[in-house]
Amino acid sequence: DLPADLRPAMSGPDQGDGVERYALSNGTTSVLYFHHYDNYDTVTSCGTYFWCWPGTFKVRWYDPSSGEWIHTETVKSFGNVIRIDSREFTKDLAALITRID
């Protein structure tokens, strides 16, 4: 159910925490993906900066291994950036970010 016009977007760099960060966006809808490449047996959490537009955004967290939505929150941008802090996870984790104003 993602829009076809998503393009690579900028998110914070690998911070040596065993998690790679990937992002796609069209300005209204964005997807952030955390790939826990270091060790699937350990619990981790991470954060990143995501370049966007000024506004308020709904962040829905998705666990790809279970196929379930696990949490929803609202964040505001400061300038053209939002700070995203993940939930705890062992495998990969995704976030659907939707601009609400």
Backbone as JSON, one array per atom type, in Angstrom:
{
  "sequence": "DLPADLRPAMSGPDQGDGVERYALSNGTTSVLYFHHYDNYDTVTSCGTYFWCWPGTFKVRWYDPSSGEWIHTETVKSFGNVIRIDSREFTKDLAALITRID",
  "N": [[0.81, -1.22, 0.0], [2.08, 1.17, -0.4], [2.97, 4.4, -1.79], [3.82, 4.79, -5.27], [5.72, 6.66, -5.93], [7.87, 6.93, -4.16], [11.14, 7.84, -3.15], [14.73, 7.47, -2.64], [15.71, 8.67, 0.56], [17.24, 10.87, 2.94], [18.73, 9.72, 5.87], [20.07, 9.39, 9.19], [23.56, 8.41, 9.56], [25.2, 5.13, 9.7], [25.93, 4.27, 12.96], [27.79, 2.69, 14.16], [26.52, 0.84, 15.71], [25.59, -1.63, 14.97], [23.38, -1.49, 13.36], [21.96, -0.8, 10.29], [20.62, 1.94, 8.4], [17.9, 2.78, 6.36], [16.0, 4.74, 4.05], [13.01, 5.9, 2.43], [11.06, 8.32, 0.66], [8.34, 10.53, -0.24], [7.73, 13.02, 0.53], [5.27, 13.27, 1.75], [4.58, 10.72, 2.59], [6.66, 8.4, 4.17], [9.18, 5.87, 4.56], [11.07, 4.19, 6.91], [13.74, 2.04, 7.52], [15.26, -0.2, 9.68], [17.99, -2.22, 9.73], [19.18, -4.81, 11.5], [22.09, -5.89, 11.51], [24.11, -6.94, 13.04], [23.65, -8.87, 15.23], [21.21, -11.12, 15.59], [20.37, -12.3, 17.91], [20.46, -10.58, 20.03], [18.9, -7.94, 21.84], [18.2, -4.71, 20.68], [18.16, -1.13, 20.3], [17.76, 1.92, 18.54], [18.54, 5.16, 17.22], [17.86, 7.82, 14.9], [18.35, 10.58, 12.68], [16.0, 12.03, 10.53], [15.6, 13.47, 7.46], [13.21, 15.78, 6.45], [10.21, 17.65, 5.98], [9.04, 20.72, 7.5], [6.69, 20.18, 10.13], [4.15, 18.01, 11.57], [4.24, 14.57, 12.33], [2.97, 11.25, 11.98], [4.15, 8.29, 13.31], [4.35, 4.98, 12.65], [5.24, 1.94, 13.92], [6.56, -1.09, 12.66], [6.92, -4.56, 12.83], [8.76, -6.58, 10.94], [9.33, -9.34, 11.18], [7.24, -10.48, 12.61], [5.1, -9.48, 11.27], [3.39, -7.51, 12.22], [1.91, -4.43, 13.34], [3.35, -2.49, 15.85], [3.49, -0.21, 17.45], [2.46, 3.22, 17.77], [3.2, 6.64, 17.32], [3.47, 10.24, 17.68], [5.43, 12.76, 16.19], [7.18, 15.88, 16.07], [8.75, 17.98, 13.68], [11.92, 19.63, 13.78], [13.05, 22.39, 12.32], [13.99, 21.08, 9.32], [14.07, 18.42, 10.03], [13.43, 15.33, 11.7], [13.74, 13.63, 14.78], [14.09, 10.27, 15.27], [13.49, 7.69, 17.44], [13.91, 4.33, 17.97], [11.79, 1.52, 18.85], [12.54, -1.24, 21.06], [14.19, -3.99, 19.5], [14.94, -7.2, 17.97], [15.4, -8.37, 15.49], [14.99, -7.01, 12.26], [13.42, -3.73, 11.86], [10.76, -1.57, 11.0], [9.44, 1.64, 10.03], [6.56, 3.48, 9.29], [6.06, 6.63, 8.18], [4.0, 9.33, 8.31], [2.98, 12.43, 7.13], [1.04, 14.66, 9.01], [0.33, 17.32, 9.33]],
  "CA": [[0.0, 0.0, 0.0], [2.95, 2.36, -0.44], [2.91, 5.12, -3.05], [4.83, 4.39, -6.26], [6.7, 7.72, -6.16], [8.88, 7.03, -3.1], [12.52, 7.94, -3.62], [15.66, 7.42, -1.5], [15.72, 9.87, 1.41], [18.39, 10.92, 3.82], [18.59, 9.46, 7.3], [21.37, 9.43, 9.84], [24.51, 7.38, 9.14], [25.5, 4.02, 10.6], [26.61, 4.82, 14.13], [28.6, 1.65, 14.79], [25.68, 0.14, 16.68], [25.11, -2.88, 14.4], [22.12, -1.25, 12.67], [21.99, 0.05, 9.1], [19.4, 2.72, 8.27], [17.49, 3.05, 4.99], [14.78, 5.56, 4.03], [12.36, 6.32, 1.19], [10.05, 9.34, 0.97], [7.83, 11.41, -1.3], [7.4, 14.28, 1.17], [4.07, 13.07, 2.56], [4.71, 9.38, 3.15], [8.06, 7.96, 4.23], [9.45, 4.58, 5.18], [12.39, 4.08, 7.5], [14.0, 0.64, 7.79], [16.44, -0.49, 10.47], [18.48, -3.59, 9.53], [20.06, -5.2, 12.61], [23.01, -6.84, 10.88], [25.15, -7.38, 13.97], [23.36, -10.08, 15.97], [19.76, -11.29, 15.77], [20.09, -12.86, 19.23], [20.49, -9.54, 21.05], [17.92, -6.86, 21.74], [18.83, -3.41, 20.47], [17.32, 0.0, 19.9], [18.65, 2.91, 17.93], [17.91, 6.4, 16.81], [18.4, 8.43, 13.7], [17.73, 11.8, 12.2], [15.38, 11.83, 9.22], [15.37, 14.76, 6.81], [11.82, 15.86, 6.0], [9.72, 19.02, 5.89], [8.45, 21.14, 8.77], [5.34, 19.67, 10.37], [3.89, 16.96, 12.55], [4.24, 13.29, 11.63], [2.59, 10.03, 12.68], [5.13, 7.22, 13.1], [3.8, 3.65, 12.98], [6.32, 0.96, 13.92], [6.17, -2.38, 12.1], [7.88, -5.64, 13.04], [8.69, -7.45, 9.76], [9.4, -10.77, 11.5], [5.91, -10.94, 13.05], [4.08, -8.96, 10.37], [2.42, -6.75, 13.0], [2.16, -3.06, 13.79], [3.6, -2.66, 17.28], [3.42, 1.03, 18.22], [2.22, 4.45, 17.0], [3.51, 7.85, 18.06], [3.48, 11.48, 16.91], [6.64, 13.55, 16.38], [7.25, 17.16, 15.36], [10.07, 18.27, 13.14], [12.57, 20.88, 14.14], [13.62, 22.72, 11.03], [13.6, 20.08, 8.32], [14.56, 17.14, 10.54], [12.8, 14.74, 12.88], [14.55, 12.64, 15.49], [13.33, 9.04, 15.42], [14.09, 6.71, 18.34], [13.19, 3.08, 17.73], [11.4, 0.59, 19.91], [13.51, -2.32, 21.14], [13.96, -5.05, 18.52], [16.03, -8.15, 17.81], [15.66, -8.47, 14.06], [14.8, -5.72, 11.62], [12.29, -2.92, 12.3], [10.39, -0.56, 9.99], [8.52, 2.7, 10.46], [5.8, 4.21, 8.28], [5.98, 8.0, 8.67], [3.01, 10.05, 7.51], [2.82, 13.84, 7.53], [-0.35, 14.94, 9.36], [0.12, 18.76, 9.13]],
  "C": [[0.85, 1.27, 0.0], [2.81, 3.06, -1.78], [4.07, 4.74, -3.98], [5.93, 5.43, -6.43], [7.7, 7.91, -5.03], [10.28, 7.01, -3.7], [13.46, 7.83, -2.41], [15.69, 8.76, -0.76], [16.89, 9.76, 2.37], [18.0, 10.62, 5.27], [19.99, 9.43, 7.89], [22.26, 8.27, 9.44], [24.58, 6.22, 10.14], [26.34, 4.57, 11.75], [27.44, 3.78, 14.86], [27.84, 0.83, 15.8], [25.11, -1.17, 16.14], [23.8, -2.73, 13.65], [22.37, -0.34, 11.48], [20.63, 0.71, 8.97], [19.14, 3.02, 6.79], [16.2, 3.85, 5.02], [14.33, 5.84, 2.6], [11.31, 7.35, 1.56], [9.56, 10.0, -0.31], [7.41, 12.76, -0.74], [6.17, 14.19, 2.06], [4.12, 11.74, 3.29], [6.18, 8.98, 3.09], [8.13, 6.6, 4.89], [10.89, 4.6, 5.67], [12.59, 2.61, 7.87], [15.31, 0.5, 8.55], [16.81, -1.96, 10.27], [19.52, -3.9, 10.6], [21.01, -6.29, 12.12], [23.97, -7.48, 11.86], [24.84, -8.73, 14.63], [21.87, -10.18, 16.24], [19.4, -11.86, 17.14], [20.07, -11.81, 20.33], [19.42, -8.5, 20.78], [18.68, -5.55, 21.57], [17.76, -2.35, 20.28], [18.29, 1.02, 19.31], [17.85, 4.17, 17.61], [18.54, 6.9, 15.53], [17.72, 9.77, 13.46], [17.19, 11.53, 10.81], [15.05, 13.19, 8.63], [13.99, 14.76, 6.16], [11.46, 17.33, 5.8], [9.18, 19.42, 7.24], [7.04, 20.57, 8.92], [5.3, 18.67, 11.49], [3.7, 15.65, 11.79], [3.76, 12.18, 12.54], [3.59, 8.96, 12.3], [4.5, 5.92, 13.58], [4.93, 2.64, 12.83], [5.79, -0.41, 13.51], [7.29, -3.39, 12.33], [7.79, -6.61, 11.86], [8.71, -8.94, 10.08], [8.05, -11.32, 11.97], [4.8, -10.48, 12.11], [3.03, -8.1, 11.07], [2.89, -5.33, 13.27], [2.29, -3.11, 15.29], [3.49, -1.38, 18.1], [3.16, 2.2, 17.27], [2.55, 5.63, 17.9], [3.47, 9.05, 17.11], [4.75, 12.25, 17.23], [6.54, 14.83, 15.57], [8.67, 17.36, 14.84], [10.62, 19.53, 13.78], [13.39, 21.26, 12.93], [13.1, 21.74, 10.0], [14.02, 18.68, 8.73], [13.66, 16.65, 11.66], [13.77, 13.74, 13.48], [13.64, 11.44, 15.73], [14.12, 8.12, 16.35], [13.26, 5.45, 18.27], [12.68, 2.45, 19.02], [12.54, -0.42, 20.01], [13.16, -3.39, 20.12], [15.16, -5.98, 18.46], [16.39, -8.32, 16.35], [15.43, -7.09, 13.47], [13.53, -5.03, 12.13], [12.03, -1.87, 11.25], [9.46, 0.46, 10.61], [7.87, 3.32, 9.23], [5.57, 5.6, 8.85], [5.07, 8.78, 7.74], [2.87, 11.48, 8.03], [1.34, 14.09, 7.81], [-0.66, 16.44, 9.4], [1.38, 19.44, 8.71]]
}
